[in-house]
Coordinates of C-alpha atoms in Angstrom, one line a residue:
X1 CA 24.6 15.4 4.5
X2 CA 25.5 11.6 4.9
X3 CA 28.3 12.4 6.5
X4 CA 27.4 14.8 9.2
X5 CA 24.2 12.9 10.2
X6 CA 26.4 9.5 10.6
X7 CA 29.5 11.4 12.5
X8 CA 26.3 12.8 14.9
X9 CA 25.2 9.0 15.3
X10 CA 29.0 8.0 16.4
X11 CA 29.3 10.6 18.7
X12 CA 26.3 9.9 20.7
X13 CA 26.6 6.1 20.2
X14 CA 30.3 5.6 21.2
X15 CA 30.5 7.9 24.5
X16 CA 32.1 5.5 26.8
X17 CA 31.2 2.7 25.0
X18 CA 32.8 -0.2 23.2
X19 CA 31.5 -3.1 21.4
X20 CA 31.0 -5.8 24.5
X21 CA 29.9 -2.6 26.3
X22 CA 25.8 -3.8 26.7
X23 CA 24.7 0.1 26.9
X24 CA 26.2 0.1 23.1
X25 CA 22.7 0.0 21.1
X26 CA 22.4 -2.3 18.0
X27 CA 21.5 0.1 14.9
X28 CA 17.7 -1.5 12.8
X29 CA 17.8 0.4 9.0
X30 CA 14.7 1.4 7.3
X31 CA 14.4 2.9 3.7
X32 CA 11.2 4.1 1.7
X33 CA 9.6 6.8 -0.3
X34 CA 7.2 8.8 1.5
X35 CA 4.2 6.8 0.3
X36 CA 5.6 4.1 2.5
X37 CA 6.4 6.5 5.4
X38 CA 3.4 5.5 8.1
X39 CA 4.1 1.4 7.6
X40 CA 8.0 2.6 8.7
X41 CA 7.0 4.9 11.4
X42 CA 4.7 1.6 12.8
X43 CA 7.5 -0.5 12.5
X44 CA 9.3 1.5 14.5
X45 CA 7.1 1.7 17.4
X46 CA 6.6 -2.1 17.6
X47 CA 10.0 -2.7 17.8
X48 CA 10.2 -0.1 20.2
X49 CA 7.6 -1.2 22.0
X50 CA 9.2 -4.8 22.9
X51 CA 12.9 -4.0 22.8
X52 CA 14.9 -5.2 26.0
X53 CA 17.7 -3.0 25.4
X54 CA 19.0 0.4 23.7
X55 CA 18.6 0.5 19.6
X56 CA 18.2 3.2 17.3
X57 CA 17.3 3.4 13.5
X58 CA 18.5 5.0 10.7
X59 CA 15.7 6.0 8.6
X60 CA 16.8 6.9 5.1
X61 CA 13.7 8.5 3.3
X62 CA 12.1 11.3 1.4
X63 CA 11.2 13.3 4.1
X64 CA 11.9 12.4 8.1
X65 CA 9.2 10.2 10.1
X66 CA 6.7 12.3 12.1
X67 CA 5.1 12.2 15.6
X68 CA 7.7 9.7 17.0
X69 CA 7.6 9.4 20.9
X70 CA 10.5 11.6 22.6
X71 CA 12.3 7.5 23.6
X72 CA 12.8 6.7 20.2
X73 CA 15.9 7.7 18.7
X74 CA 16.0 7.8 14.8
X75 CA 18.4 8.9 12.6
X76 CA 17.2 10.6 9.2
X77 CA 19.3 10.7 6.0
X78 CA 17.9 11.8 2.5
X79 CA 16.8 9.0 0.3
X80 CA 18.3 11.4 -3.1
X81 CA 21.6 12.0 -1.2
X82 CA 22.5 8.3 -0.4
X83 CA 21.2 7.6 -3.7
X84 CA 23.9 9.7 -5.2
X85 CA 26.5 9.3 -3.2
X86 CA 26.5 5.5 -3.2
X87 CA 25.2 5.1 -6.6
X88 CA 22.1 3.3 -6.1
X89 CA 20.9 3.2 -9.9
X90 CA 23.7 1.0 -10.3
X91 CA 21.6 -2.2 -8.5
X92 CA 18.5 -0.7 -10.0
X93 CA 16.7 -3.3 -12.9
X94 CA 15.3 -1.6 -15.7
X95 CA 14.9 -4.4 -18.2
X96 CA 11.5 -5.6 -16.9
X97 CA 9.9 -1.8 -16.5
X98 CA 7.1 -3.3 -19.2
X99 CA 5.9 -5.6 -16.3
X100 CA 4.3 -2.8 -14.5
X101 CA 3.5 -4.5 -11.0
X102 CA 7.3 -4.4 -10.9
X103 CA 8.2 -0.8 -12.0
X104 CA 8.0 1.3 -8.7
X105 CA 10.1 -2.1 -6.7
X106 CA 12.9 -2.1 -9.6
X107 CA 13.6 1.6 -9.9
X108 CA 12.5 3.0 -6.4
X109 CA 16.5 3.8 -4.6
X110 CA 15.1 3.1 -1.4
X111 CA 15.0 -1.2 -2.3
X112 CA 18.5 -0.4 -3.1
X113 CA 19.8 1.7 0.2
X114 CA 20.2 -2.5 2.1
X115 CA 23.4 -2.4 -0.2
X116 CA 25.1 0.7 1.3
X117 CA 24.6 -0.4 4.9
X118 CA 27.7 -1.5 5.3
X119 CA 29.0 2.2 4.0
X120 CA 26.4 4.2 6.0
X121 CA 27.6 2.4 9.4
X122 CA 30.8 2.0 8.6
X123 CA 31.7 1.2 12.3
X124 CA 29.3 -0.7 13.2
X125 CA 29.9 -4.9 13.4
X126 CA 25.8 -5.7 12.9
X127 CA 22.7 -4.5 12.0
X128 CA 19.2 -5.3 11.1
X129 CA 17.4 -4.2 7.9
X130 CA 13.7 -4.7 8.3
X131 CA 11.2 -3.8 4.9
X132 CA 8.4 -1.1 5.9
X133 CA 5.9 -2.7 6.1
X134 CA 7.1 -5.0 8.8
X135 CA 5.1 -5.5 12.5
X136 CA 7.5 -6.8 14.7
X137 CA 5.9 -8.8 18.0
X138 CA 9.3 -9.8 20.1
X139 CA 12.5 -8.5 21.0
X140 CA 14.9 -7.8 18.0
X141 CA 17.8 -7.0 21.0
X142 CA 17.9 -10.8 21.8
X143 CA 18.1 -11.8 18.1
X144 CA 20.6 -9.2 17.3
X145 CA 23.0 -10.5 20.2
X146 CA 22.5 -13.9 19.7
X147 CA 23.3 -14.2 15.6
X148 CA 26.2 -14.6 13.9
X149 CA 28.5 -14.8 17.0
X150 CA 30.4 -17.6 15.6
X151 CA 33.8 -16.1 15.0
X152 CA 34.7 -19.4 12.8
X153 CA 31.9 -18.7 10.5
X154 CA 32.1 -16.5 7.4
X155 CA 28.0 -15.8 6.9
X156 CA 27.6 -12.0 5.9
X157 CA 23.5 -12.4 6.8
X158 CA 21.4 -14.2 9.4
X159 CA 18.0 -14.7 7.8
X160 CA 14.8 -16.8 7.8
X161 CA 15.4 -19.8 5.2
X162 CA 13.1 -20.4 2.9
X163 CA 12.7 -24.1 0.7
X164 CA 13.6 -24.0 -2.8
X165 CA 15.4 -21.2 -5.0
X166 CA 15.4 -17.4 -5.0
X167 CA 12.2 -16.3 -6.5
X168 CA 11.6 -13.5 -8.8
X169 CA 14.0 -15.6 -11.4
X170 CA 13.6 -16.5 -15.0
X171 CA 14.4 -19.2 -17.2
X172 CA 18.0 -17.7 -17.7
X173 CA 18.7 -16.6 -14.4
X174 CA 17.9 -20.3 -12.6
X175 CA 20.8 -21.7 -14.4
X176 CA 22.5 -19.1 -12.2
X177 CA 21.0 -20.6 -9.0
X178 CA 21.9 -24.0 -9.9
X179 CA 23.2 -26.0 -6.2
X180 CA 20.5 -23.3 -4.5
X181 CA 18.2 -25.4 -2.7
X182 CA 17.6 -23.2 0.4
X183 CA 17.0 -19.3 0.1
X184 CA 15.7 -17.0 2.6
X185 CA 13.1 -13.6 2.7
X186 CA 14.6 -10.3 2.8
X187 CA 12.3 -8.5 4.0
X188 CA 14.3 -9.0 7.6
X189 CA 17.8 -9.6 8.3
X190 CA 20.8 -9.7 10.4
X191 CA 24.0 -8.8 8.8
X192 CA 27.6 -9.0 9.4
X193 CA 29.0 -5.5 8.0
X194 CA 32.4 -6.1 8.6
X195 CA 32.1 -9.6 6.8
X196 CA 30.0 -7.7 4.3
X197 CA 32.6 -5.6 3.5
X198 CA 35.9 -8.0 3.3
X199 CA 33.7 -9.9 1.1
X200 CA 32.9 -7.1 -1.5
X201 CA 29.0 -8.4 -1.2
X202 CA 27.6 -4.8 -2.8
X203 CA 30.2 -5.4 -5.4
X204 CA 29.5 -8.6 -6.5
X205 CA 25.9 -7.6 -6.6
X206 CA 26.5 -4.6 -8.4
X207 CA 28.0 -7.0 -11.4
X208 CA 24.8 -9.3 -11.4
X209 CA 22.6 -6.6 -11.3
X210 CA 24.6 -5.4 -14.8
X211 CA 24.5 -9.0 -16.4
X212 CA 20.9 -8.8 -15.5
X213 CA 20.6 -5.5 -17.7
X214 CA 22.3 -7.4 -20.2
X215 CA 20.8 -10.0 -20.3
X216 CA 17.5 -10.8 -18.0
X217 CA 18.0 -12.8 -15.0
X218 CA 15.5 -12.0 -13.2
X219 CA 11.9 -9.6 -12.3
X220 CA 12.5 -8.0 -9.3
X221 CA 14.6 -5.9 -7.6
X222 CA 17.0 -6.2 -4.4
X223 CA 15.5 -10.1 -3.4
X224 CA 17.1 -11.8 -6.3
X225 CA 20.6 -10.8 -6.8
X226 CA 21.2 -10.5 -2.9
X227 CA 19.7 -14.1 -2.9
X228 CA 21.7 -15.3 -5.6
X229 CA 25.3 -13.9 -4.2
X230 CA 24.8 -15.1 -0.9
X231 CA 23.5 -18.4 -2.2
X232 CA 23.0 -21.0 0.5
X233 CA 25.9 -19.3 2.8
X234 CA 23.5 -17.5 5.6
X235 CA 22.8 -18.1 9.3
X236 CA 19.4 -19.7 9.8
X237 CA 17.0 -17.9 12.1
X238 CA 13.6 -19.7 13.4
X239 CA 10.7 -19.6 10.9
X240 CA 8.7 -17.4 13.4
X241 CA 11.0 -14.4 12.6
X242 CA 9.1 -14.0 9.5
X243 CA 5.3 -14.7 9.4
X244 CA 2.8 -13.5 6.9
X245 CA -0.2 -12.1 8.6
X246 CA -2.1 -14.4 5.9
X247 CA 0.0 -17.3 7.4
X248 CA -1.3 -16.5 11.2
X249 CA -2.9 -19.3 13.2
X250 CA -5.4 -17.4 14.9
X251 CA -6.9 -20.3 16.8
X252 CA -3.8 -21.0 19.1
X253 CA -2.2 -18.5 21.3
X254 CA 1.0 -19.0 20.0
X255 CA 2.4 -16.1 18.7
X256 CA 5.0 -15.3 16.1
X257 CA 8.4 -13.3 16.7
X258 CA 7.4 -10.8 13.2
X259 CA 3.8 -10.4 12.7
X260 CA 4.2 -10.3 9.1
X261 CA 4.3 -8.1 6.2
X262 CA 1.2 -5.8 6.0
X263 CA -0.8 -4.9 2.8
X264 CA -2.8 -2.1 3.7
X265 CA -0.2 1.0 4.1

């Protein structure tokens, strides 16, 4: 159950170690449905692959990944069980289900599992959520010790911004993002769980995504109301943290921290 898989994470986690202790490993979370599986498993390995320092990931899914080299450490919980137990269907937007590009997104729990982080790693201070279908080409160690260290601030999320307002809105819901000139991709992004939770962020996005029932704010499914609550109120990270492979300059040798979101899962 949740439970028992996160008290086995603690236990091997916290041995002799605290949270300036640099052997401590910062946690990355992944959820999909099993169609989805092989871009999460190929994640994995690329962050693996260029990782400085310890990290392990908690993989909440349908079934658990496969062929996954002895050094990688991951985590499985059932996608149904954290589903239930946190109440996913609760963030979930069925008023656009007619718009069919956007059925599986709206309904599928696993969009929804980035709002129960906070409640899956309940003693953890930060982690990363990263979408599946992510290829990461630098170290996420260096980012993940480097954001949100200011102890003044009150950001819940470190995230790539992005010019303009959420996307996925309609005509209603941009009276809601009104003062929202800079949003941000979350497909990858740092967050503050301990801020996350004094700040009641899943429940305030639990009563937009219920207005949105009501009333139709927006298409999609997590983007939009996690963009909305937060607002302008995140820590920027550079622009090469989040590169479509379409957006690639192919001609240069420069290369981007996160190769992008890939298509062809």
């Amino acid at each position: 159950g949740v439970e028992e898989e996160y008290d086995s994470m603690e236990s091997e986690a916290t041995d002799s170690a605290d949270d300036d202790d640099q052997s401590r490993p910062y946690y990355l979370v992944y959820a999909s449905d099993e169609a989805s599986r092989p871009g999460v498993e190929a994640s994995i390995r690329s962050v693996q692959a260029h990782a400085s320092g310890p990290v392990e990931f908690l993989y909440v899914g349908e079934k658990p990944l496969r062929d996954m080299s002895s050094d990688v450490r991951v985590h499985f919980i059932e996608l149904s069980a954290v589903a239930e137990k946190y109440d996913l269907a609760a963030y979930a937007n069925d008023r656009f289900l007619r718009h069919g590009k956007n059925e599986g997104l709206n309904q599928n729990p696993a969009n929804y599992v980035r709002f129960a982080m906070h409640q899956l790693l309940p003693k953890q201070r930060k982690a990363m959520w990263i979408d599946a279908d992510t290829i990461v080409e630098c170290d996420v160690v260096q980012l993940l010790k480097s954001a949100l260290t200011d102890s003044d601030s009150t950001n819940t999320i470190a995230a790539v911004p992005r010019d303009g307002f959420p996307v996925g809105l309609t005509r209603r819901g941009r009276k809601y993002a009104e003062g929202i000139n800079t949003t941000f991709n979350a497909g990858m992004y740092i967050v503050d769980l301990n801020r996350w939770r004094e700040q009641h962020i899943s429940e305030m996005i639990k009563r937009i995504a219920d207005v949105n029932r009501k009333y139709g704010l927006y298409l999609k499914g997590s983007q939009p109301p996690l963009a909305l609550i937060v607002g302008e109120k995140f820590e920027h990270l550079p622009r090469s943290w989040n590169v479509k492979m379409a957006d690639l300059d192919t001609s240069t040798d420069e290369r981007p921290s996160l190769g992008g979101k890939l298509s062809d899962w």
